[in-house]
Amino acid sequence: MIKRFSSSLALSSLLGTVVTTMLVSGGCTPKKTQTATKSDTGGSAAAGVVGEGNMSAEARALVERLSGLKNKYQVLSLVAEAHKMVNDPAFASKPADYRLSMTLLSSLHASRGLVYRLQTVFTRQSGLGDGTDPVHSMFLSITRNAASALALMSPTAQWRAGFAYYTEPLAPPDALKSSQDFDAKALEGVEPIGPSSQFRNIQQAQAFACSEILQEAVKFRDRLAGFDFSNAGPGLQNQVVFDLKGAMGSFRSNPDGDSETPVEADKIDPLNRFLLVGPAEVQAMTAAVSMGLHNLRVFCAYEQDGAFELAEEGGRFFATDRGIQPFTQVEGLTSKRRLDLFLKVRRTKGNYMTLRSGGEAFLKDALGDLERAVDDTAASWEKVKANASNANANLLGLNPLRILPWDTFVDSNIGKIRDLVRAEQGYPLTSTITNETVKVNLRAFYLNPRKDLRDYMPLDKQFEDKRETEELIQVGGRESKVKYKNYFHGRPLAWSGDVYKVYFPDLNVKEGKADIRPAVRVLSQSWAGWIVAGPLAGMAF
């Protein structure tokens, strides 16, 4: 169940991930409150009029460098430079807008070439014996669809270089090292990514994620949490201007899609180009990173060797490995079937989904990440509300004028989530529809975890077994018996009362069995209950 907490804390996603996407990907930006003119590049910070003139020289130079990236090695050099710079004590004296951009770039260092490194893990998982591989097919489809979308929506060398940074080897040949396009100094000490860097199995990938990726993410969060807005751009205080030209680029593709021509400077639309970023936005990003760390630590806590085998076995029931066959032979993947397949994988991968050595520490730290994500989300939200009177509110990454209409929803969720996360003995959540209440001890999932995630799954032989329904109907003046599928076949009916009583103190247990469906329904109808209901449904049903 805990493993499925990746969907939790949507407020962090709302306030954090959206901001990060806008900053890194050049997403939709707020409209200005005044008509944009060429004066936007001037030095004033009047309401609705900010631009290059409010940026430091270092930040402007970085934007030009970002928008002009042509290949993966230029991306590699820039990210490596950022990663080294944020660890240099002299970095603190740099302008705030430049520091923020370089801090974001530095977070990409550990994951360089990640898709390429994972490629071998996915392509070596076929165990079906007939040349098919559903897991590899899924991995390849997702990556190719992303490439196609990129080519359609951002057909520039800059974005292709960024895509190559994650999906291709990063081991520069000698000929490139001697060229003017190679920054040898920036890449000193940076380990190249080649065939020897690829993960041979999921254990290696998990070990990497739980060491290098985790450590870098913690450092990134600490940098965001301690971000100092002093030395902001000209005419600004406690906020910086973020120029989305760095993410959107200054080139448009020719019709053939293979070459590019620069857009003349006076034709770059300034209306949606500049964004104000302040403490509310940075704290929201910090919350999002904490939620990502939470999910990563939960992933690290349990053994993952067997995940691909389970996915392949499940693929059989979607007919992905059999070619053409009669529809009647495909029964679908019911809850009972999923449990059967899980137990089948367990016979060869006996430790799959069991607590790893050090797993308790990972889960305890994950709870701390969850608490921190909630606190930072709440603090960011208060700052967003306070920004409603800001003269430049329409330029903020978290525009209060657009978000505040949701204040009742946000306030209710944040308040309940904070109480739920910190309640020691169980916190009551009430259905907004039926007024029923269920107590949830969320902390126990982290501080008193099961050593085997099988414990959260339905009990053996506690499933609805009726496959078909028979009914007498009137057809053409005659009565006829008709059989049709019972779509509730295979649904779970009972779970371990000893297990779930720890997490739901008021749960009714009879003869060691418990029915958690009423509790899940109440959770799904209550403020903040979705944090538990969604992951619980994913593991228990």
XYZ file of C-alpha atoms in Angstrom:
541
model
C 0.000 0.000 0.000
C 2.693 2.479 0.953
C 4.324 1.977 -2.420
C 1.266 3.516 -4.062
C 1.584 6.779 -2.170
C 3.019 8.338 -5.320
C -0.393 9.863 -5.996
C -0.681 11.523 -2.628
C -0.481 15.179 -1.692
C -1.925 16.613 -4.880
C -1.632 20.087 -3.436
C 2.140 19.814 -3.686
C 1.708 18.801 -7.292
C -0.634 21.724 -7.866
C 1.617 24.306 -6.266
C 5.001 22.733 -6.906
C 5.046 20.589 -10.006
C 3.134 23.155 -12.027
C 5.648 25.836 -11.109
C 8.593 23.572 -11.864
C 7.070 22.679 -15.217
C 6.593 26.328 -16.072
C 10.145 27.179 -15.094
C 11.881 24.232 -16.740
C 9.575 23.435 -19.645
C 8.329 26.864 -20.586
C 4.682 26.110 -19.977
C 1.750 28.484 -19.972
C 2.456 31.790 -18.246
C 0.070 34.378 -16.868
C -1.113 37.294 -18.971
C 0.210 40.712 -18.093
C -2.068 43.274 -16.567
C -0.821 45.887 -19.041
C -0.153 45.738 -22.741
C 3.391 44.575 -23.346
C 5.618 46.908 -25.294
C 9.311 47.207 -25.981
C 9.535 49.049 -22.677
C 9.279 45.611 -21.084
C 13.001 45.265 -21.589
C 13.600 48.415 -19.611
C 14.692 48.660 -16.003
C 11.446 49.535 -14.237
C 9.410 47.098 -12.204
C 6.114 48.925 -12.539
C 2.958 46.850 -12.274
C 2.707 44.516 -15.245
C 5.937 45.764 -16.811
C 8.941 43.581 -16.132
C 11.484 42.169 -18.498
C 15.147 41.833 -19.347
C 15.915 45.141 -17.692
C 14.984 43.599 -14.352
C 17.400 40.707 -14.869
C 21.072 40.494 -14.022
C 23.663 40.346 -16.789
C 24.532 36.793 -15.699
C 20.906 35.660 -16.003
C 20.493 37.240 -19.436
C 23.667 35.539 -20.660
C 22.423 32.200 -19.321
C 19.112 32.608 -21.153
C 20.954 33.146 -24.433
C 23.093 30.106 -23.753
C 20.064 27.969 -22.972
C 18.121 29.054 -26.014
C 21.106 28.334 -28.251
C 21.844 24.762 -27.146
C 22.514 22.589 -30.186
C 23.618 19.158 -28.975
C 23.645 16.871 -25.955
C 27.250 17.662 -25.052
C 26.454 21.348 -24.722
C 23.638 20.376 -22.360
C 25.989 18.052 -20.485
C 28.578 20.815 -20.113
C 26.051 23.368 -18.894
C 24.507 21.013 -16.337
C 27.938 19.895 -15.131
C 28.980 23.529 -14.787
C 25.832 24.261 -12.747
C 26.414 21.222 -10.553
C 29.937 22.344 -9.727
C 28.953 25.971 -9.265
C 26.199 25.372 -6.687
C 28.785 23.624 -4.493
C 31.181 26.577 -4.694
C 31.015 29.009 -1.710
C 31.372 31.898 -4.162
C 28.005 30.952 -5.672
C 26.170 32.723 -2.822
C 27.357 36.111 -4.070
C 25.831 35.665 -7.519
C 22.559 37.440 -8.453
C 19.413 35.669 -7.257
C 17.890 35.127 -10.727
C 21.077 33.484 -11.956
C 21.350 31.353 -8.791
C 17.799 30.078 -9.171
C 18.288 29.011 -12.780
C 21.608 27.302 -12.072
C 20.135 25.566 -9.031
C 17.366 24.099 -11.197
C 19.883 23.009 -13.839
C 22.130 21.369 -11.246
C 19.304 19.000 -10.284
C 19.585 17.315 -13.712
C 23.159 16.122 -13.205
C 22.632 12.732 -11.524
C 19.963 11.635 -14.015
C 21.997 12.269 -17.169
C 21.609 9.459 -19.691
C 19.059 7.769 -17.435
C 16.794 6.378 -20.161
C 19.823 4.977 -21.995
C 21.107 3.415 -18.775
C 17.731 1.756 -18.128
C 17.423 0.412 -21.671
C 19.196 -2.870 -20.941
C 17.060 -3.512 -17.852
C 13.876 -3.339 -19.915
C 15.147 -5.261 -22.936
C 16.420 -8.250 -20.941
C 13.223 -9.040 -19.102
C 11.468 -11.312 -21.607
C 10.575 -14.560 -19.915
C 7.723 -15.653 -22.148
C 9.812 -17.855 -24.389
C 8.131 -16.789 -27.630
C 10.090 -13.713 -28.608
C 7.613 -11.230 -27.152
C 8.313 -8.786 -24.383
C 5.404 -6.649 -23.128
C 7.590 -4.698 -20.701
C 10.117 -3.724 -23.339
C 7.306 -2.863 -25.748
C 5.718 -0.563 -23.160
C 9.042 1.129 -22.372
C 9.800 1.616 -26.062
C 6.308 2.908 -26.821
C 6.409 5.484 -24.037
C 9.829 6.750 -25.112
C 8.940 6.911 -28.790
C 5.654 8.664 -28.081
C 7.561 11.242 -26.049
C 9.994 11.712 -28.938
C 7.148 12.147 -31.427
C 5.401 14.686 -29.195
C 8.671 16.569 -28.774
C 9.245 16.669 -32.525
C 5.726 18.009 -33.019
C 5.468 20.538 -30.189
C 9.100 21.658 -29.792
C 10.895 20.950 -33.074
C 14.116 22.719 -32.177
C 17.714 21.667 -31.708
C 17.528 22.884 -28.106
C 14.799 20.420 -27.123
C 16.294 17.602 -29.170
C 19.554 18.142 -27.328
C 17.704 17.919 -24.019
C 15.983 14.706 -25.105
C 19.321 13.228 -26.189
C 20.793 14.163 -22.798
C 18.482 11.592 -21.201
C 18.135 8.967 -23.915
C 21.588 8.603 -25.524
C 25.118 7.707 -24.368
C 27.193 10.654 -23.180
C 30.768 9.645 -23.912
C 32.338 12.292 -26.166
C 34.732 10.936 -28.841
C 38.272 12.282 -29.110
C 37.433 14.231 -32.262
C 34.796 16.199 -30.396
C 37.045 16.819 -27.411
C 39.457 18.741 -29.617
C 36.739 20.869 -31.233
C 35.541 24.303 -30.225
C 32.099 22.887 -29.331
C 33.479 20.923 -26.402
C 33.916 22.426 -22.935
C 36.671 20.230 -21.519
C 36.964 22.210 -18.285
C 33.281 21.867 -17.410
C 33.404 18.103 -17.952
C 36.483 17.456 -15.829
C 35.615 14.705 -13.365
C 32.240 13.958 -15.000
C 31.933 10.231 -15.581
C 30.985 9.416 -19.185
C 27.810 7.431 -19.820
C 28.485 4.464 -22.110
C 27.657 0.732 -22.362
C 29.465 -0.018 -19.098
C 27.182 2.491 -17.347
C 24.008 0.629 -18.244
C 22.189 -1.200 -15.480
C 22.215 -4.971 -15.894
C 19.151 -5.601 -13.749
C 16.528 -3.871 -11.665
C 18.593 -4.297 -8.494
C 21.332 -2.102 -9.947
C 18.786 0.481 -11.057
C 17.188 0.494 -7.608
C 20.577 0.820 -5.910
C 21.426 3.824 -8.095
C 18.086 5.479 -7.426
C 18.445 4.917 -3.691
C 21.935 6.350 -3.510
C 23.006 8.911 -6.111
C 19.552 10.102 -7.185
C 18.326 10.259 -3.597
C 21.388 12.110 -2.332
C 21.273 14.686 -5.112
C 17.542 15.226 -4.574
C 18.123 15.918 -0.876
C 20.812 18.468 -1.717
C 18.539 20.070 -4.298
C 15.739 20.409 -1.752
C 18.107 21.942 0.792
C 19.256 24.505 -1.759
C 15.675 25.458 -2.559
C 14.697 25.579 1.121
C 17.570 27.927 1.907
C 17.217 30.056 -1.203
C 18.093 33.694 -0.579
C 16.344 36.326 -2.713
C 18.786 39.047 -1.773
C 20.707 40.518 -4.684
C 17.590 40.276 -6.855
C 17.417 41.905 -10.251
C 17.293 45.675 -10.799
C 14.098 47.222 -9.464
C 12.960 44.037 -7.698
C 12.814 42.879 -4.099
C 12.222 39.319 -2.873
C 11.338 38.172 -6.399
C 13.212 37.477 -9.593
C 12.286 37.593 -13.254
C 12.362 34.259 -15.019
C 12.746 34.545 -18.793
C 10.988 31.635 -20.489
C 12.960 32.262 -23.639
C 15.567 30.037 -22.029
C 13.108 27.142 -22.093
C 11.085 28.001 -25.194
C 14.119 28.902 -27.271
C 14.695 31.646 -29.801
C 14.520 29.447 -32.881
C 11.619 28.208 -34.939
C 11.982 25.199 -37.201
C 11.840 25.296 -40.972
C 9.035 23.321 -42.623
C 11.337 20.352 -43.203
C 11.963 20.142 -39.449
C 15.680 19.467 -39.925
C 17.117 22.976 -39.766
C 16.326 26.152 -37.934
C 16.312 29.871 -38.506
C 16.583 32.413 -35.700
C 13.568 34.525 -34.842
C 14.381 38.217 -35.065
C 14.543 39.804 -31.630
C 11.729 42.271 -32.226
C 9.419 39.428 -33.259
C 9.713 37.487 -30.012
C 6.394 38.052 -28.248
C 7.122 39.497 -24.782
C 3.548 39.064 -23.518
C 4.007 35.535 -22.208
C 7.761 35.568 -21.937
C 8.480 36.793 -18.405
C 7.468 35.317 -15.083
C 7.953 36.533 -11.521
C 9.178 33.941 -9.046
C 9.272 34.532 -5.314
C 9.174 32.702 -1.975
C 5.714 31.183 -2.617
C 6.849 29.538 -5.843
C 10.171 28.309 -4.473
C 8.549 26.872 -1.354
C 5.994 25.093 -3.545
C 8.848 23.578 -5.523
C 10.465 22.500 -2.260
C 7.214 20.754 -1.300
C 7.120 18.967 -4.652
C 10.720 17.766 -4.213
C 9.877 16.508 -0.712
C 6.953 14.554 -2.150
C 9.257 13.101 -4.791
C 11.724 12.106 -2.074
C 8.885 10.476 -0.147
C 7.943 8.356 -3.143
C 11.555 7.467 -3.868
C 12.228 6.346 -0.293
C 9.126 4.140 -0.312
C 10.366 2.612 -3.569
C 13.731 2.020 -1.897
C 12.200 0.393 1.165
C 10.851 -2.692 -0.629
C 12.463 -5.248 -2.919
C 11.592 -4.548 -6.574
C 13.133 -7.617 -8.212
C 10.115 -9.311 -9.752
C 8.237 -6.228 -10.945
C 8.959 -6.891 -14.617
C 8.057 -10.549 -14.339
C 4.726 -9.617 -12.786
C 4.062 -7.092 -15.555
C 4.818 -9.705 -18.204
C 2.577 -12.263 -16.578
C -0.193 -9.687 -16.427
C 0.336 -8.929 -20.097
C -0.812 -12.427 -20.944
C -4.330 -11.537 -19.850
C -4.416 -8.609 -22.216
C -3.426 -11.012 -25.009
C -0.172 -9.140 -25.568
C 1.846 -12.325 -25.929
C -0.481 -14.670 -27.756
C -1.285 -13.058 -31.056
C -4.771 -13.791 -32.366
C -6.932 -15.980 -30.172
C -10.639 -16.383 -29.465
C -11.964 -13.568 -27.277
C -13.645 -16.100 -25.022
C -10.236 -17.381 -23.905
C -9.272 -14.011 -22.459
C -10.797 -13.578 -19.018
C -9.247 -10.273 -18.048
C -7.053 -9.382 -15.102
C -9.285 -9.541 -12.033
C -8.163 -8.839 -8.482
C -8.014 -12.571 -7.862
C -5.913 -13.094 -10.985
C -3.498 -10.340 -9.950
C -3.012 -12.018 -6.590
C -2.474 -15.399 -8.279
C 0.147 -13.887 -10.580
C 1.840 -12.147 -7.672
C 2.105 -15.459 -5.818
C 3.397 -17.131 -8.995
C 6.198 -14.566 -9.300
C 6.918 -15.012 -5.612
C 7.779 -18.653 -6.211
C 10.797 -17.581 -8.278
C 11.368 -14.105 -6.803
C 10.823 -14.875 -3.161
C 11.802 -11.456 -1.836
C 9.673 -9.398 -4.213
C 7.785 -6.697 -2.301
C 9.383 -7.569 1.027
C 11.068 -5.006 3.255
C 14.722 -4.579 2.344
C 17.580 -4.235 4.784
C 17.319 -0.649 6.007
C 13.745 -0.429 4.767
C 12.443 0.748 8.137
C 14.788 3.749 8.002
C 13.676 4.582 4.474
C 10.029 4.556 5.558
C 10.684 6.651 8.646
C 12.472 9.247 6.522
C 9.636 9.057 3.978
C 7.216 10.095 6.723
C 9.465 13.065 7.468
C 9.406 13.979 3.779
C 5.612 13.765 3.777
C 5.372 16.023 6.832
C 7.747 18.506 5.257
C 5.846 18.471 1.970
C 2.611 19.223 3.812
C 4.166 22.041 5.851
C 5.819 23.654 2.835
C 2.624 23.371 0.820
C 0.666 25.061 3.592
C 3.267 27.809 3.964
C 3.380 28.361 0.207
C -0.400 28.577 0.114
C -0.399 31.302 2.790
C 2.131 33.251 0.735
C -0.030 32.850 -2.382
C -3.016 34.311 -0.548
C -0.902 37.208 0.745
C 0.202 37.929 -2.828
C -3.362 38.752 -3.887
C -2.646 42.433 -3.182
C 0.640 42.364 -5.092
C 0.584 44.867 -7.958
C 2.263 42.247 -10.156
C 0.037 39.349 -9.062
C -0.771 38.460 -12.681
C 2.913 37.900 -13.379
C 3.561 35.491 -10.519
C 4.225 31.837 -11.225
C 1.454 31.037 -8.742
C -1.051 33.655 -9.784
C -3.308 34.212 -6.740
C -6.025 35.744 -8.902
C -6.408 32.396 -10.662
C -5.881 30.101 -7.681
C -7.853 31.865 -4.914
C -11.280 30.872 -6.291
C -10.302 27.382 -5.091
C -9.471 28.599 -1.574
C -12.214 26.618 0.206
C -11.088 23.389 -1.417
C -7.403 24.087 -0.756
C -7.850 25.272 2.837
C -10.002 22.258 3.750
C -7.594 19.767 2.202
C -4.439 21.300 3.666
C -5.896 21.516 7.172
C -7.120 17.925 7.165
C -3.909 16.610 5.625
C -1.749 18.256 8.278
C -3.877 16.775 11.061
C -3.968 13.351 9.420
C -0.208 13.161 8.937
C 0.561 14.082 12.548
C -2.173 12.212 14.419
C -0.530 9.598 16.667
C -3.464 7.255 17.389
C -5.745 7.695 14.425
C -7.435 10.715 12.920
C -11.192 10.736 12.145
C -12.148 11.499 8.555
C -15.818 12.090 7.787
C -17.731 11.444 4.588
C -19.123 14.684 3.176
C -22.039 12.658 1.760
C -23.160 10.210 4.484
C -21.505 11.788 7.556
C -19.910 8.420 8.411
C -16.517 8.566 10.086
C -13.459 6.343 9.849
C -10.296 6.669 11.938
C -6.989 6.391 10.097
C -3.563 5.913 11.656
C -1.523 7.050 8.678
C 1.756 7.217 10.602
C 1.561 3.502 11.370
C 2.084 2.677 7.700
C 5.557 4.210 8.058
C 6.463 3.562 11.689
C 4.908 0.105 11.982
C 5.199 -1.200 8.410
C 4.508 -4.709 7.243
C 7.601 -6.639 6.286
C 5.701 -8.103 3.348
C 3.322 -6.082 1.165
C 1.433 -9.315 0.529
C -0.165 -8.663 3.923
C -2.146 -5.734 2.520
C -3.626 -7.844 -0.262
C -6.925 -9.797 -0.025
C -7.066 -13.082 1.824
C -6.836 -16.310 -0.175
C -10.142 -17.726 -1.424
C -12.015 -14.581 -0.379
C -13.226 -13.555 -3.828
C -16.529 -13.575 -5.664
C -16.393 -16.732 -7.772
C -19.595 -16.567 -9.826
C -18.465 -16.199 -13.441
C -21.808 -15.823 -15.218
C -25.278 -14.547 -14.521
C -28.393 -16.223 -15.933
C -31.589 -14.299 -16.488
C -35.026 -15.056 -17.960
C -35.933 -12.338 -20.477
C -38.741 -11.726 -22.975
C -37.569 -11.827 -26.613
C -40.016 -11.635 -29.528
C -42.952 -12.798 -27.440
C -41.030 -15.745 -26.054
C -39.193 -16.202 -22.785
C -35.572 -17.184 -23.075
C -32.714 -17.820 -20.657
C -29.699 -15.618 -21.347
C -26.268 -15.939 -19.819
C -23.858 -13.044 -19.572
C -20.618 -12.322 -17.758
C -20.616 -11.392 -14.110
C -18.215 -8.455 -14.128
C -17.844 -8.652 -10.353
C -16.196 -12.053 -10.710
C -12.820 -12.075 -8.989
C -13.463 -9.079 -6.736
C -12.036 -9.323 -3.199
C -14.339 -9.755 -0.228
C -12.126 -9.948 2.868
C -8.751 -8.842 4.201
C -6.651 -9.613 7.256
C -8.212 -8.004 10.312
C -4.969 -8.276 12.277
C -3.172 -6.277 9.608
C -5.682 -3.522 8.952
C -6.760 -3.016 12.569
C -3.406 -1.314 13.148
C -4.139 1.321 10.535
C -7.918 1.587 11.004
C -8.402 1.319 14.817
C -12.203 1.151 14.689
C -12.322 -1.513 11.984
C -14.797 -4.329 12.623
C -12.933 -7.654 12.685
C -14.680 -11.035 12.794
C -12.841 -14.350 12.902
C -9.646 -12.621 11.796
C -11.311 -11.159 8.706
C -12.174 -7.574 7.912
C -14.077 -5.861 5.131
C -12.245 -2.624 4.343
C -14.577 -1.547 1.520
C -16.814 0.673 3.709
C -13.725 2.430 5.087
C -12.355 3.034 1.599
C -15.693 4.467 0.490
C -15.796 6.897 3.427
C -12.196 7.922 2.750
C -12.970 8.634 -0.889
C -15.807 10.944 0.177
C -13.905 12.924 2.828
C -11.569 15.893 2.789
C -7.974 14.582 2.546
C -9.195 10.980 2.552
C -8.100 10.520 -1.041
C -4.507 10.395 0.259
C -5.297 7.001 1.761
C -8.178 5.804 -0.423
C -6.327 5.948 -3.737
C -3.184 4.061 -2.699
C -5.228 1.631 -0.623
C -7.436 0.762 -3.588
C -4.338 0.188 -5.714
C -2.892 -2.351 -3.283
C -5.957 -3.981 -1.747
C -8.250 -4.366 -4.776
